mmCIF file of C-alpha atoms in Angstrom:
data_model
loop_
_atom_site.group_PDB
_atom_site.id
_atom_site.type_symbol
_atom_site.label_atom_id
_atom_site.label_comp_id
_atom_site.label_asym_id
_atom_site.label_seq_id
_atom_site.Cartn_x
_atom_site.Cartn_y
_atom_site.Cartn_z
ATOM 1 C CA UNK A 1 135.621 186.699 45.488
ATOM 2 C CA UNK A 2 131.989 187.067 47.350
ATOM 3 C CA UNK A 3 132.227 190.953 46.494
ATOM 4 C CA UNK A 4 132.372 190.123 43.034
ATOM 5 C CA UNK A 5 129.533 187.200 42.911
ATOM 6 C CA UNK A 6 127.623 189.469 44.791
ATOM 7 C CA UNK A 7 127.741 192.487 42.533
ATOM 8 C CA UNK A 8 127.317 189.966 39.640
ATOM 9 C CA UNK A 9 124.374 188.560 41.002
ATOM 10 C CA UNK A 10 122.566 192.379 41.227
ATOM 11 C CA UNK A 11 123.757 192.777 37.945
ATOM 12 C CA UNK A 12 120.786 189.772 36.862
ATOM 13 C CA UNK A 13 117.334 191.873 35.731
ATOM 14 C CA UNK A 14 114.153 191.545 37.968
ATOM 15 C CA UNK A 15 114.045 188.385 39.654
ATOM 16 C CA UNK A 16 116.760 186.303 37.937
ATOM 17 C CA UNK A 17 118.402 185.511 41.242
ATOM 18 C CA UNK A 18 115.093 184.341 43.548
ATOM 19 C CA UNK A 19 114.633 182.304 40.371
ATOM 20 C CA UNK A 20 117.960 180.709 40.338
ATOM 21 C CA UNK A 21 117.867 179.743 44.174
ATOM 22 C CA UNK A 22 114.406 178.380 43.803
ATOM 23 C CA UNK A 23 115.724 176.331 40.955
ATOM 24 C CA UNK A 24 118.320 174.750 43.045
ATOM 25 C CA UNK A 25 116.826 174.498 46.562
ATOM 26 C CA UNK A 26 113.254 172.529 44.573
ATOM 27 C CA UNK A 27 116.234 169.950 43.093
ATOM 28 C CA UNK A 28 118.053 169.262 46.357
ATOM 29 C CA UNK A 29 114.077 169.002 48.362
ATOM 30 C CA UNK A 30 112.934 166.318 44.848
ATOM 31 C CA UNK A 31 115.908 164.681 45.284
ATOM 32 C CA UNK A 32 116.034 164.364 49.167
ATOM 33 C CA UNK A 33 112.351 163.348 48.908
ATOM 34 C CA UNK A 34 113.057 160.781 47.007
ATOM 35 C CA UNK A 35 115.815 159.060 48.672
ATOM 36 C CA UNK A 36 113.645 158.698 51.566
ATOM 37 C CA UNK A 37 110.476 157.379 49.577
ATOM 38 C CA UNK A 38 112.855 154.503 48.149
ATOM 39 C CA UNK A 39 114.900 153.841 50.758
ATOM 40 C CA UNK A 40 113.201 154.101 53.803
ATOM 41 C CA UNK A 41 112.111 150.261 53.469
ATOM 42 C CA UNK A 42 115.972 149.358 53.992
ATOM 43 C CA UNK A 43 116.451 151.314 56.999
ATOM 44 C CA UNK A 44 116.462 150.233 60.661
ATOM 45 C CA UNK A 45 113.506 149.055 62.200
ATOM 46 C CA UNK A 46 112.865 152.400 64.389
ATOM 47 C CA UNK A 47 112.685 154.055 60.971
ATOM 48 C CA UNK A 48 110.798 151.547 59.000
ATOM 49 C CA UNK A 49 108.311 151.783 61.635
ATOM 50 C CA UNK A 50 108.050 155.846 61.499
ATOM 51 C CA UNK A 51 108.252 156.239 57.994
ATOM 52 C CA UNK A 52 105.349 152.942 57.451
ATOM 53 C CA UNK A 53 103.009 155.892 59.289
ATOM 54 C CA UNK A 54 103.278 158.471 56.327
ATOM 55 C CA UNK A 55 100.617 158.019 54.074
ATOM 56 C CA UNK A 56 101.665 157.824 50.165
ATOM 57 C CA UNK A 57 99.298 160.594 49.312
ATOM 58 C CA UNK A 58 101.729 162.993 51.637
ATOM 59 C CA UNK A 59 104.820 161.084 49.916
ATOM 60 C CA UNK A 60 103.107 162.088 46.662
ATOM 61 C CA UNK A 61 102.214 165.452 47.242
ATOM 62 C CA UNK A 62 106.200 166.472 48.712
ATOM 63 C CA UNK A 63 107.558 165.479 45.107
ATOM 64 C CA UNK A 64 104.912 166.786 42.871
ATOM 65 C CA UNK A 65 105.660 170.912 44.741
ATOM 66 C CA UNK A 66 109.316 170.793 43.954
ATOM 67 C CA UNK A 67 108.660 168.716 40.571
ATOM 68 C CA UNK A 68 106.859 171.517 39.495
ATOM 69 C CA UNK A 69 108.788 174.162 41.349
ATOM 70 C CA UNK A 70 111.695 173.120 38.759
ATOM 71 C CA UNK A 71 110.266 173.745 35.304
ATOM 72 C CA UNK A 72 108.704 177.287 36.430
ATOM 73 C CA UNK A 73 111.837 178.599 37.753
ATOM 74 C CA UNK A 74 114.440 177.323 35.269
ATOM 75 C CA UNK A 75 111.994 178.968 32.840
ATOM 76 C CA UNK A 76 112.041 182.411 34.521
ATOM 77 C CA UNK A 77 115.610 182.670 35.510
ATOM 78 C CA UNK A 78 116.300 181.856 32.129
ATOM 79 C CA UNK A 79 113.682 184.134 29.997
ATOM 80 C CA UNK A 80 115.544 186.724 33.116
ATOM 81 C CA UNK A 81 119.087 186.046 32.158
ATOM 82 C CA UNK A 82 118.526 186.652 28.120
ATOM 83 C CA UNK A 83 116.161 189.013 28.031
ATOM 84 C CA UNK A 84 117.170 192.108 25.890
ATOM 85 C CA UNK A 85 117.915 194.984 27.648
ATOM 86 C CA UNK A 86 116.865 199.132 26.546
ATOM 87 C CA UNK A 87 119.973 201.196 25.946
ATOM 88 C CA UNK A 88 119.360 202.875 29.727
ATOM 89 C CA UNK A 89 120.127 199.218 30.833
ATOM 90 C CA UNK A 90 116.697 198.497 31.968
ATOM 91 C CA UNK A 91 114.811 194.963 30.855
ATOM 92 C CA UNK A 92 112.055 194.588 28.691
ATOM 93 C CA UNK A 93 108.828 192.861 30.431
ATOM 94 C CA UNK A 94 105.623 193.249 29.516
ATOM 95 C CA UNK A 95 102.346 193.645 32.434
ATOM 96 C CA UNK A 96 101.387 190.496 30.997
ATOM 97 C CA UNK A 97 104.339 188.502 31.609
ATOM 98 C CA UNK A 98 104.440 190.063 34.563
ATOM 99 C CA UNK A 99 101.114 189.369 35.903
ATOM 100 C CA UNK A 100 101.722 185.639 34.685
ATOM 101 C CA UNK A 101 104.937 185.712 36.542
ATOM 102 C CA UNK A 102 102.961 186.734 39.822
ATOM 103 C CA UNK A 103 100.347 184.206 39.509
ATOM 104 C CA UNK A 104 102.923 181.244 38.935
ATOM 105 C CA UNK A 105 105.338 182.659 41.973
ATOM 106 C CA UNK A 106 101.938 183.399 44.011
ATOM 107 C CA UNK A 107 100.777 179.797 43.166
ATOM 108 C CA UNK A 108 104.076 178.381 44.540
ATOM 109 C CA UNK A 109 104.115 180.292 47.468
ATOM 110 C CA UNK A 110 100.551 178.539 48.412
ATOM 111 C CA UNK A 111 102.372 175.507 48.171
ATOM 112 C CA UNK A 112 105.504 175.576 49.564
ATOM 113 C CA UNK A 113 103.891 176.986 52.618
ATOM 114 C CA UNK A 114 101.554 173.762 53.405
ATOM 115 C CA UNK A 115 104.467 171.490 52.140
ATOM 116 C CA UNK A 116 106.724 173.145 54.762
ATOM 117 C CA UNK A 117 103.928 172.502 57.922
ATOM 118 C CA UNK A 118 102.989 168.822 56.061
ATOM 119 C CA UNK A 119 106.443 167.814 56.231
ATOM 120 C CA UNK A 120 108.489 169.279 58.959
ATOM 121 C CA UNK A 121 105.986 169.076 62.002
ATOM 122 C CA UNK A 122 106.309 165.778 63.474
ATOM 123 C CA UNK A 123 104.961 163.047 62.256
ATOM 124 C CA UNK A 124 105.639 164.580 58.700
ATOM 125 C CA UNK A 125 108.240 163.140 55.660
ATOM 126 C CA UNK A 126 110.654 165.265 56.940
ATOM 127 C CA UNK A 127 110.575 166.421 60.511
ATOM 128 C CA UNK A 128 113.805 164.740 61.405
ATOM 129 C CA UNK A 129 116.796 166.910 60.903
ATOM 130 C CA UNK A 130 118.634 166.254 57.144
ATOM 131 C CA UNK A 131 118.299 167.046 54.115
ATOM 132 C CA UNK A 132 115.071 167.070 53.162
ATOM 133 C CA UNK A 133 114.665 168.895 56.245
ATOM 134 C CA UNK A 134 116.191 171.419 55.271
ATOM 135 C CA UNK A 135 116.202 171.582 51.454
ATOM 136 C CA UNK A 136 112.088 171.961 52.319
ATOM 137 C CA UNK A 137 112.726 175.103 54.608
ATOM 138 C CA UNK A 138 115.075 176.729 52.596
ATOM 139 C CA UNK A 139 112.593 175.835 49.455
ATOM 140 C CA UNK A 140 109.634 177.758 51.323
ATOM 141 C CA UNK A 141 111.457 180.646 53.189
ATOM 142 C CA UNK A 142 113.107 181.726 49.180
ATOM 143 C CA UNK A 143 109.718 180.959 47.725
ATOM 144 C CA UNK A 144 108.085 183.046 50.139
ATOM 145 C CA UNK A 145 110.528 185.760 49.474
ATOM 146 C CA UNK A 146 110.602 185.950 45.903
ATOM 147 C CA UNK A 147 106.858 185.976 46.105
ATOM 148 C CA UNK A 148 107.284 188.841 48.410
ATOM 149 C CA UNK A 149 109.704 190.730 46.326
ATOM 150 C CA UNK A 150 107.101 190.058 43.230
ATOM 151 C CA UNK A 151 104.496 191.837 45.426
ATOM 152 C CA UNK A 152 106.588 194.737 46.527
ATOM 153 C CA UNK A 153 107.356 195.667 42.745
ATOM 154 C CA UNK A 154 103.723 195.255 41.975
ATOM 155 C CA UNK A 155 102.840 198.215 44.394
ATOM 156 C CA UNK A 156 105.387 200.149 43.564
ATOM 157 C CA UNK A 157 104.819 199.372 39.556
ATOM 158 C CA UNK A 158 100.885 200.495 40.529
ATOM 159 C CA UNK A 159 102.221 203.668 42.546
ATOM 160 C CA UNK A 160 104.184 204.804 39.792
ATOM 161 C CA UNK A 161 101.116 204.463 37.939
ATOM 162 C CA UNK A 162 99.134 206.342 39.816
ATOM 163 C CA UNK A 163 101.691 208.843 40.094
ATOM 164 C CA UNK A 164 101.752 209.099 36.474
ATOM 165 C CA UNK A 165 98.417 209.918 36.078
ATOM 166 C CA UNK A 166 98.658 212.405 39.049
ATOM 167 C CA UNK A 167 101.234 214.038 37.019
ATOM 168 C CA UNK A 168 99.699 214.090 34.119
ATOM 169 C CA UNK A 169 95.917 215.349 35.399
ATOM 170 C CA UNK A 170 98.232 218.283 37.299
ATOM 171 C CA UNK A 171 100.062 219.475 33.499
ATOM 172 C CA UNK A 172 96.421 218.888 32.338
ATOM 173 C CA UNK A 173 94.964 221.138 34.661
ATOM 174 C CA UNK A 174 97.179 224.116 34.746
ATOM 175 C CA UNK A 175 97.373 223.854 30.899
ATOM 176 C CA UNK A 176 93.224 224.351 31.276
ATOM 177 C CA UNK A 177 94.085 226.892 33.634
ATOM 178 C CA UNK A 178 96.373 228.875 31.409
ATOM 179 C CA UNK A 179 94.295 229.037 28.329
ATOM 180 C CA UNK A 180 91.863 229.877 30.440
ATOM 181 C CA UNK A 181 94.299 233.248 31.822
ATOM 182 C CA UNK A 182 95.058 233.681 28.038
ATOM 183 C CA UNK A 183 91.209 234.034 27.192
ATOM 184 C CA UNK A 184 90.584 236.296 30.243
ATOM 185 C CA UNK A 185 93.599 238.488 29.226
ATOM 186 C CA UNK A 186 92.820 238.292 25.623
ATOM 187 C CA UNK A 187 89.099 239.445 26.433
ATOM 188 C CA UNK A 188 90.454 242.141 28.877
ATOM 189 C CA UNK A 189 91.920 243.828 26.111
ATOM 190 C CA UNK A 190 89.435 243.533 23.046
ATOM 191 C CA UNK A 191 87.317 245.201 25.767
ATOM 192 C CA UNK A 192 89.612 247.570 26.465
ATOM 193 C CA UNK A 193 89.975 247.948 22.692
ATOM 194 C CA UNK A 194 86.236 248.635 22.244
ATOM 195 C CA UNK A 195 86.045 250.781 25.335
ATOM 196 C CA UNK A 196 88.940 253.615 24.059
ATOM 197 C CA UNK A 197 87.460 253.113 19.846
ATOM 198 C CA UNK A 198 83.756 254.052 21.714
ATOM 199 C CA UNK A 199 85.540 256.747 23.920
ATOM 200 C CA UNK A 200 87.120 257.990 20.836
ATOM 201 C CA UNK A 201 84.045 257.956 18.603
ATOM 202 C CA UNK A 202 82.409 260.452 21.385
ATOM 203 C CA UNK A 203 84.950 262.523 21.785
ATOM 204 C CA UNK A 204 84.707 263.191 17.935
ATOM 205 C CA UNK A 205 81.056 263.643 17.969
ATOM 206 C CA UNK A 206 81.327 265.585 20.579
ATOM 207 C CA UNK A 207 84.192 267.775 19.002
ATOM 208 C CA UNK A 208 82.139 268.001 15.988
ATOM 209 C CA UNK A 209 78.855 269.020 17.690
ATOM 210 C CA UNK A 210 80.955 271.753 19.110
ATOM 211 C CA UNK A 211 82.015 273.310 15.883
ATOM 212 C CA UNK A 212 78.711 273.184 14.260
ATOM 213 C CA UNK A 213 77.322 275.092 16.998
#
């Protein structure tokens, strides 16, 4: 049931599920693209007309995002699903497959976004209402998000950081702190020490000037 897929999906580490969507969504925008580049000659008239407008540099440009859109995320959502796990149940990613992860979902973001605009907005591949239509939207709005979601771990990766290292200057600190309380204390009392031996050593003198008088 949907309660079951759902938890599933939550189950998947990090992004796995952005990935997966992205994966999908870029086929169903490739392929949509491409039934209208080949086919749009053997339409009606009206359409032949419209479509004879778009210049092949636009047609070119709305395959190559989700052409490469497909590699990249069938590579992440797979390195995702495999990935060994620690015995706490958390995954195993390194900062620099992370920060390569960010710069390839960043990258995508910067290109879905124009695609969406180039094609949806009228006079554009797709700004009639259809697949491509809306294979393109859906595309951009989970590429944006994943991209988003990226970003928000980021910060909060770089928070926990810096809250690390907050930590770990405070332990620092009171551990200078309480060495320095240990030398006080131990310096209080070698002083003290000296103080009652040199009390002590007077008294005696003292005691035995008194008898030899």
């Amino acid at each position: 049931n949907l309660s079951s897929m759902t938890k599933f999906m939550e189950s998947w580490p990090n992004r796995a599920p952005g990935w997966i969507v992205c994966f999908i969504l870029a086929i169903g925008a490739m392929l949509s693209i491409l039934d209208l580049f080949l086919n749009w000659p053997k339409t009606e008239p009206r359409l032949q007309f419209r479509y004879s407008s778009i210049s092949r540099h636009q047609w070119e440009w709305l395959i190559f995002v989700p052409a490469i859109t497909i590699p990249i995320s069938a590579g992440f959502f797979l390195i995702e699903l495999f990935r060994v796990t620690r015995s706490d149940g958390q995954s195993i990613k390194s900062d620099k497959e992370n920060m390569f992860e960010g710069l390839c979902i960043c990258t995508l973001a910067l290109f879905w976004i124009p695609t969406l605009f180039i094609a949806t907005t009228p006079g554009g591949a797709a700004d009639q209402v259809g697949n491509a239509y809306f294979f393109i939207w859906g595309s951009s709005v989970v590429v944006t998000e994943t991209c988003s979601w990226w970003v928000r771990d980021w910060r909060m990766a770089i928070h926990d950081v810096v809250r690390m290292q907050q930590e770990e200057y405070k332990r620092t600190q009171l551990l200078v702190l309480k060495q320095h309380r240990e030398e006080a204390e131990k310096a209080h009392v070698e002083y003290s020490v000296k103080a009652e031996t040199s009390a002590v050593g007077e008294d005696k003198t003292r005691g035995e000037n008194d008898v030899s008088t």
